[in-house]
Amino acid sequence: MEKKNIGFELSIYNSENELSQIERELLQKAEATRKNAYAPYSNFQVGAALLLENGEVVLGNNQENASYPSGLCAERVAVFQAGACFPDEKVMMIAISAASKKYTVDTPAGPCGNCRQSIAEYEQKQKTPITIIMRGEKGKIYRCNSISELLPLAFNNSFLGDS
């Protein structure tokens, strides 16, 4: 038997002033679009802003539905929008902001499993890491260099045979 520890490095910032200007602006756009989320059931609003290689910023926010599985998270709304409108552009970075109408979110909320898998697909397709920046309404900001750090051993097209 062999045991292996799989870990990653997480950068933690106390203030957005510690981020680069591009990271700070992207996080601010995620916060702004978060306020437009349609979240009448969970009251948990999430905004995502993606920076593409060509400099375009694509926004997304969570869209809930009374038939819960029919809703979409902010990250997938933004990633799929980028794929539809800019299919040949690489996603360089994604900023995620989360808030609740019921309590103060002071801890960064990472992407859910479905979003991690969707972002991982784009990272694999473009063969370039996607930086992830996360923050709640206030408090510390988390940054990791690749979605593969948040989703080690991800399922990908190599498991499908002829891919």
Coordinates of C-alpha atoms in Angstrom, one line a residue, residues 63-160:
Q63 CA -30.4 31.7 -11.1
E64 CA -32.7 29.6 -8.9
N65 CA -35.9 27.8 -9.9
A66 CA -38.7 26.3 -7.9
S67 CA -37.6 23.0 -9.4
Y68 CA -34.3 23.2 -7.6
P69 CA -32.2 21.1 -9.9
S70 CA -33.1 23.5 -12.8
G71 CA -31.2 26.4 -11.3
L72 CA -27.6 27.3 -12.1
C73 CA -24.8 28.6 -10.0
A74 CA -23.1 31.9 -10.9
E75 CA -19.8 30.2 -11.9
R76 CA -21.5 28.0 -14.5
V77 CA -23.6 30.8 -15.8
A78 CA -20.4 32.8 -16.4
V79 CA -18.3 29.9 -17.7
F80 CA -21.0 28.7 -20.1
Q81 CA -21.7 32.3 -21.3
A82 CA -17.9 32.7 -22.0
G83 CA -17.9 29.4 -23.9
A84 CA -20.9 30.4 -26.0
C85 CA -19.8 34.0 -26.8
F86 CA -16.0 33.6 -26.8
P87 CA -15.4 29.9 -27.6
D88 CA -11.7 30.4 -28.6
E89 CA -10.7 32.6 -25.7
K90 CA -9.0 31.3 -22.6
V91 CA -10.5 31.9 -19.2
M92 CA -7.6 33.4 -17.1
M93 CA -9.3 34.1 -13.8
I94 CA -12.6 33.9 -12.1
A95 CA -13.7 36.0 -9.1
I96 CA -16.5 34.8 -6.9
S97 CA -18.5 36.8 -4.3
A98 CA -21.2 35.3 -2.0
A99 CA -23.7 37.0 0.3
S100 CA -26.9 36.1 2.1
K101 CA -30.1 38.0 2.7
K102 CA -30.3 36.3 6.1
Y103 CA -26.8 36.6 7.6
T104 CA -23.4 38.1 6.9
V105 CA -21.1 35.9 4.8
D106 CA -17.7 36.6 6.2
T107 CA -16.0 33.5 4.8
P108 CA -15.2 32.9 1.1
A109 CA -17.6 30.4 -0.5
G110 CA -15.8 28.1 -2.9
P111 CA -17.5 26.7 -6.0
C112 CA -19.7 23.7 -5.6
G113 CA -18.7 20.4 -7.0
N114 CA -20.6 20.8 -10.2
C115 CA -19.0 24.2 -10.8
R116 CA -15.6 22.8 -10.0
Q117 CA -16.1 20.1 -12.6
S118 CA -17.3 22.6 -15.2
I119 CA -14.4 25.0 -14.6
A120 CA -12.0 22.0 -14.7
E121 CA -13.3 21.1 -18.1
Y122 CA -12.4 24.5 -19.4
E123 CA -9.0 24.4 -17.8
Q124 CA -8.3 21.1 -19.4
K125 CA -9.6 22.3 -22.8
Q126 CA -7.5 25.4 -22.8
K127 CA -4.4 23.7 -21.2
T128 CA -4.0 26.8 -19.0
P129 CA -4.7 27.2 -15.3
I130 CA -7.7 29.3 -14.2
T131 CA -7.0 31.4 -11.1
I132 CA -9.8 31.4 -8.5
I133 CA -10.5 34.4 -6.2
M134 CA -13.2 34.0 -3.6
R135 CA -14.7 36.3 -1.0
G136 CA -17.9 36.6 1.1
E137 CA -19.5 40.0 1.7
K138 CA -16.5 40.9 3.8
G139 CA -13.5 39.4 5.4
K140 CA -10.6 37.5 4.0
I141 CA -10.1 36.8 0.3
Y142 CA -8.9 33.4 -0.9
R143 CA -6.9 32.9 -4.0
C144 CA -5.7 29.7 -5.6
N145 CA -3.8 29.2 -8.8
S146 CA -5.9 26.6 -10.5
I147 CA -9.3 24.9 -10.2
S148 CA -7.3 21.6 -10.2
E149 CA -6.1 22.6 -6.7
L150 CA -9.7 22.7 -5.5
L151 CA -10.7 19.5 -7.4
P152 CA -7.7 17.1 -7.4
L153 CA -8.2 13.9 -9.3
A154 CA -10.9 15.4 -11.4
F155 CA -12.8 13.4 -14.0
N156 CA -11.8 14.4 -17.5
N157 CA -12.0 13.3 -21.1
S158 CA -9.0 11.0 -20.7
F159 CA -11.4 8.5 -19.0
L160 CA -13.6 8.4 -22.1

